[in-house]
Every structure is written in structure tokens, then in C-alpha cells.
Amino acid sequence: MAAKAGWDGIGLIHSDIYATADKIGFPEMRRILEANGMKHVEFEFLVDWYQTGERRRTSDSMRYYYLKAAEELRAGIVKVGPGIGEETANIPLMVDEFGKLADDAQKRGTQVMLEIMPFSNVRTIETGKAIVEGANRKNAGLLLDIWHLSRGNVDFKEIATIKPEFIKGIELDDADRYAIEPLWMDTSHKRRLPGEGVLDVQGFIKAVQATGFDGPWGVEILSEVERKLPLEEMATRAYNATIRQFEN
């Protein structure tokens, strides 16, 4: 249905990857993706990759499965989360651990991208740049989601300060003028299709294009409204709304 609507990429979460793999196996999953023209495959969402103790053990287990699946399905990139709910980033630690994560990903033929989020310890482009530039791996960089940047009051002009090679992913969506609290509820349930909210989607697109970014444009619509629709309608609505943002 995604391919029929016009999409040529898909993002998968851990539980979906392995529930499907348990049923049909990775080779059949890859065949289905390739048969439907899914050229861009990404996974999400690895957290606690720089932590210690039980949190790190859980993260390392997830890390192994994500990277194994990436190799099996030829996924191009894995989305990496910052410290959600944490105030301060330990930059030297995160630089070191992000570099190690990137090296592990490289061995499996994939990349990693760190997402900037307003309710985390990586809430600014400055902090994100410090981590990815410090790690300085060709297969590691930042994910820029218009929702997170806008809700975090990040000026799109700052995107120009990111070296193009460190922009690994983009996500488009939209939002209402006022967020509900807590903010993670807003991001999980209240997103809008591009052009149906108040965010400057076209301004964001132009700021990204000005960097020379030539990767795929992702769309992430976490919406209590959209998720109730039939899958085909959901995919078509999101695709058409997004494409319109590139027409002006």
C-alpha cells in the first residue's frame, strides 16, 4: 500500500521487525521490500547507548538486533535517541559512545543518526553538532525533524551551520499552534500532515535544501486522527500532503 501511494521507503520499529521476522524470516522480508520498491529502509529507535548498568545491557541487546536486522534487510540507517528526560549532555562520553556505535554500524553496512528532541539532553543543533562532529564518522550524523526543532524553538537558520555530511536524515510533519502537555504526548498523538498545521514546512525544506542535502525525505505522522484511518488512505493522504510542500 505504501508503494501504491507513491512511497519508496519505510521505517520499522524493533517489535515489528522481529515479530515479522519470526513469522516469515529476513529473506522473505527483504524480498517483499525489494518487490515493492522500498529503496530506503530505516529502523528506530535505539536509546541508552551511552548509559551503564541495566539500561546499557538492555540497549546493547537492542543494538545487536537492530544492526543484525539492518544487515539482513539492507537497511540504510538506524535512528538513535538522545537522553529523553535528561537535562544535560555529557558531551565527551556521548562523543566516544556515538563513535563506537557508528563503528559497529559500519561493520554491518549501515549508518546511525542522532535525533534532536526538545525534551532531551540533545535539544539544540549546537549540542547535536558537538556530538556528531566530535565522533566524526562518515556513517554517523544528525536527524532533523521539523516538529522537534519547532517545538524546541530552534531557528531554521541554524541548519546552515551543520556540515552537509552530518545531515543523515530529515522528517517532515506539522503541528498545532499550541502544544499539549506533557510535550511527549503532543509529539506522539497530535502531529498533523505537512501543510495542515502552523509550522513553516516549506521554510524548513528550503533551509535543508540550501545545505545540499540529497538524501531521502522522511515523513513521521504520529497522530491519533491519522492512525485510525485505513492503511491505504493513511499512506495516500500523507504522501499527497507532503509532495504539495515541494511544489511551491
Coordinates of C-alpha atoms in Angstrom, one line a residue:
M1 CA 0.0 0.0 0.0
A2 CA 2.9 2.4 0.7
A3 CA 4.4 1.8 -2.7
K4 CA 1.0 2.3 -4.4
A5 CA 0.6 5.6 -2.6
G6 CA 4.0 6.7 -4.0
W7 CA 6.4 6.0 -1.2
D8 CA 9.8 4.3 -1.9
G9 CA 11.0 4.0 1.7
I10 CA 9.8 2.7 5.0
G11 CA 10.7 2.9 8.7
L12 CA 10.3 0.0 11.1
I13 CA 10.4 -0.3 14.8
H14 CA 12.1 -3.1 16.8
S15 CA 8.9 -5.0 17.7
D16 CA 7.6 -5.0 14.2
I17 CA 10.9 -6.1 12.7
Y18 CA 11.2 -9.2 14.9
A19 CA 7.5 -10.1 15.0
T20 CA 7.6 -10.3 11.2
A21 CA 11.0 -12.0 11.1
D22 CA 9.7 -14.7 13.4
K23 CA 6.8 -15.4 11.1
I24 CA 8.4 -15.2 7.6
G25 CA 12.2 -14.7 8.1
F26 CA 14.5 -12.0 7.0
P27 CA 15.0 -13.3 3.4
E28 CA 11.3 -13.1 2.7
M29 CA 11.0 -9.7 4.4
R30 CA 13.8 -8.4 2.1
R31 CA 12.1 -9.9 -0.9
I32 CA 8.9 -8.1 -0.1
L33 CA 10.6 -4.8 0.5
E34 CA 12.5 -5.0 -2.8
A35 CA 9.5 -6.2 -4.7
N36 CA 7.6 -3.1 -3.6
G37 CA 10.4 -0.7 -4.4
M38 CA 11.3 0.2 -0.9
K39 CA 14.8 1.6 -1.7
H40 CA 15.1 3.3 1.7
V41 CA 14.7 1.3 4.8
E42 CA 15.4 2.6 8.3
F43 CA 14.9 1.4 11.9
E44 CA 14.1 3.1 15.1
F45 CA 14.7 3.8 18.0
L46 CA 17.9 2.9 19.9
V47 CA 18.2 4.6 23.3
D48 CA 20.6 4.4 26.3
W49 CA 23.6 3.6 24.0
Y50 CA 25.9 5.7 26.3
Q51 CA 24.5 4.6 29.6
T52 CA 25.8 1.9 32.1
G53 CA 24.3 -0.9 34.1
E54 CA 21.0 -2.5 33.3
R55 CA 19.9 0.3 30.9
R56 CA 23.1 -0.3 28.9
R57 CA 22.7 -4.0 28.9
T58 CA 19.2 -3.6 27.5
S59 CA 20.4 -1.1 25.0
D60 CA 23.2 -3.4 23.8
S61 CA 20.8 -6.2 23.3
M62 CA 18.6 -3.9 21.2
R63 CA 21.7 -2.6 19.4
Y64 CA 22.7 -6.1 18.4
Y65 CA 19.3 -6.9 17.0
Y66 CA 18.9 -3.6 15.1
L67 CA 22.3 -4.0 13.4
K68 CA 21.8 -7.6 12.6
A69 CA 18.4 -6.8 11.1
A70 CA 20.0 -3.8 9.2
E71 CA 22.5 -6.2 7.6
E72 CA 19.8 -8.8 6.8
L73 CA 17.3 -6.2 5.3
R74 CA 20.0 -3.9 3.9
A75 CA 18.6 -1.0 5.9
G76 CA 20.4 2.2 5.2
I77 CA 20.2 3.8 8.7
V78 CA 19.2 3.3 12.3
K79 CA 17.7 6.2 14.3
V80 CA 19.3 6.9 17.6
G81 CA 17.7 8.7 20.5
P82 CA 19.2 11.2 22.9
G83 CA 18.7 11.1 26.7
I84 CA 15.0 11.6 26.9
G85 CA 14.0 13.5 30.1
E86 CA 17.7 14.3 30.8
E87 CA 18.8 17.9 31.3
T88 CA 22.5 17.8 30.5
A89 CA 24.5 16.0 27.9
N90 CA 27.9 14.5 28.8
I91 CA 29.4 15.5 25.5
P92 CA 32.8 13.7 25.8
L93 CA 31.0 10.5 26.9
M94 CA 28.4 10.7 24.1
V95 CA 31.0 11.5 21.5
D96 CA 33.0 8.4 22.5
E97 CA 30.0 6.1 22.6
F98 CA 28.4 7.5 19.4
G99 CA 31.7 6.9 17.6
K100 CA 31.7 3.3 18.9
L101 CA 28.1 2.8 17.8
A102 CA 28.9 4.1 14.4
D103 CA 31.8 1.7 14.1
D104 CA 29.5 -1.2 15.0
A105 CA 27.0 0.0 12.4
Q106 CA 29.7 0.3 9.8
K107 CA 30.6 -3.4 10.2
R108 CA 27.0 -4.2 9.4
G109 CA 26.9 -1.9 6.4
T110 CA 24.6 0.7 7.8
Q111 CA 24.6 4.2 9.3
V112 CA 23.3 5.9 12.5
M113 CA 21.6 9.3 13.0
L114 CA 21.0 11.1 16.3
E115 CA 17.7 12.8 16.7
I116 CA 17.5 16.3 18.3
M117 CA 14.5 16.4 20.7
P118 CA 13.2 19.3 22.9
F119 CA 12.5 17.1 25.9
S120 CA 16.0 15.6 26.0
N121 CA 19.7 16.3 26.6
V122 CA 20.2 17.0 22.9
R123 CA 17.7 19.7 22.3
T124 CA 19.8 22.1 20.2
I125 CA 21.7 21.9 17.0
E126 CA 24.8 23.1 18.8
T127 CA 24.7 20.1 21.2
G128 CA 23.9 17.7 18.3
K129 CA 26.8 19.1 16.2
A130 CA 29.2 18.7 19.2
I131 CA 28.4 15.0 19.4
V132 CA 28.4 14.1 15.7
E133 CA 31.4 16.3 14.8
G134 CA 33.3 15.0 17.8
A135 CA 32.6 11.4 16.8
N136 CA 33.5 12.3 13.2
R137 CA 32.4 9.1 11.4
K138 CA 31.3 9.1 7.8
N139 CA 28.3 6.9 8.6
A140 CA 27.0 9.0 11.5
G141 CA 25.2 12.3 11.8
L142 CA 22.0 14.1 12.8
L143 CA 18.3 13.6 12.1
L144 CA 16.4 16.8 11.8
D145 CA 12.6 16.6 12.4
I146 CA 10.7 19.8 11.9
W147 CA 8.4 19.0 14.8
H148 CA 11.3 18.7 17.3
L149 CA 13.1 21.7 16.0
S150 CA 10.0 23.9 16.0
R151 CA 8.7 22.8 19.4
G152 CA 12.3 23.4 20.7
N153 CA 12.3 26.9 19.3
V154 CA 15.3 26.2 17.1
D155 CA 15.7 28.7 14.3
F156 CA 15.8 27.0 10.9
K157 CA 18.7 29.4 10.0
E158 CA 20.9 27.3 12.3
I159 CA 20.6 24.3 9.9
A160 CA 23.1 26.2 7.7
T161 CA 25.8 25.7 10.4
I162 CA 25.6 21.9 10.0
K163 CA 28.2 20.4 7.7
P164 CA 26.2 18.7 4.9
E165 CA 27.9 15.3 5.5
F166 CA 26.5 15.3 9.1
I167 CA 22.9 15.6 8.0
K168 CA 21.8 12.0 7.7
G169 CA 18.0 12.2 7.8
I170 CA 15.0 14.6 7.6
E171 CA 11.5 14.2 8.9
L172 CA 8.5 16.2 7.8
D173 CA 5.2 16.7 9.6
D174 CA 3.2 19.6 11.1
A175 CA 1.7 20.7 14.4
D176 CA -1.0 22.8 16.0
R177 CA -0.1 26.3 17.3
Y178 CA -0.2 25.2 20.9
A179 CA 1.2 22.0 22.3
I180 CA -0.5 19.8 24.8
E181 CA 1.5 18.8 27.9
P182 CA 3.5 16.8 28.6
L183 CA 5.3 17.5 25.3
W184 CA 5.9 13.9 24.5
M185 CA 2.1 13.4 24.4
D186 CA 1.9 16.2 21.8
T187 CA 4.6 14.5 19.6
S188 CA 3.0 11.1 20.0
H189 CA -0.6 11.9 19.3
K190 CA -1.1 15.4 17.9
R191 CA 1.0 15.7 14.8
R192 CA -0.5 17.0 11.6
L193 CA 0.1 16.3 7.9
P194 CA 2.5 18.7 6.3
G195 CA 0.6 21.9 5.4
E196 CA -2.2 21.2 7.8
G197 CA -0.7 22.9 10.9
V198 CA 1.1 26.1 11.7
L199 CA 4.8 25.0 11.2
D200 CA 6.8 26.6 8.4
V201 CA 7.2 23.4 6.4
Q202 CA 8.3 25.0 3.2
G203 CA 10.8 27.2 5.0
F204 CA 12.2 24.1 6.7
I205 CA 12.5 22.3 3.4
K206 CA 14.3 25.3 1.8
A207 CA 16.7 25.5 4.7
V208 CA 17.6 21.9 4.3
Q209 CA 17.9 22.1 0.6
A210 CA 20.3 25.0 0.9
T211 CA 22.8 22.7 2.7
G212 CA 22.9 20.5 -0.4
F213 CA 21.2 17.6 1.3
D214 CA 20.4 14.9 -1.3
G215 CA 19.1 12.1 0.8
P216 CA 15.5 10.8 1.2
W217 CA 12.9 12.9 2.9
G218 CA 11.1 11.1 5.7
V219 CA 7.6 11.7 7.0
E220 CA 6.6 11.0 10.6
I221 CA 3.0 11.5 11.4
L222 CA 2.2 10.3 15.0
S223 CA -1.4 11.2 15.1
E224 CA -4.5 10.0 17.0
V225 CA -6.5 11.0 13.9
E226 CA -4.4 9.5 11.1
R227 CA -3.7 6.2 12.8
K228 CA -7.5 5.4 12.9
L229 CA -7.7 5.6 9.1
P230 CA -7.4 2.6 6.8
L231 CA -3.8 2.0 5.9
E232 CA -4.2 2.8 2.2
E233 CA -6.0 6.1 2.9
M234 CA -3.4 7.0 5.6
A235 CA -0.5 6.4 3.2
T236 CA -2.1 8.3 0.4
R237 CA -3.0 11.3 2.5
A238 CA 0.4 11.6 4.0
Y239 CA 2.2 11.2 0.6
N240 CA 0.0 13.8 -1.2
A241 CA 0.2 16.3 1.6
T242 CA 4.0 16.0 1.7
I243 CA 4.5 16.3 -2.1
R244 CA 2.5 19.5 -2.1
Q245 CA 5.1 21.2 0.1
F246 CA 7.7 20.7 -2.7
E247 CA 5.5 22.2 -5.4
N248 CA 5.7 25.9 -4.5

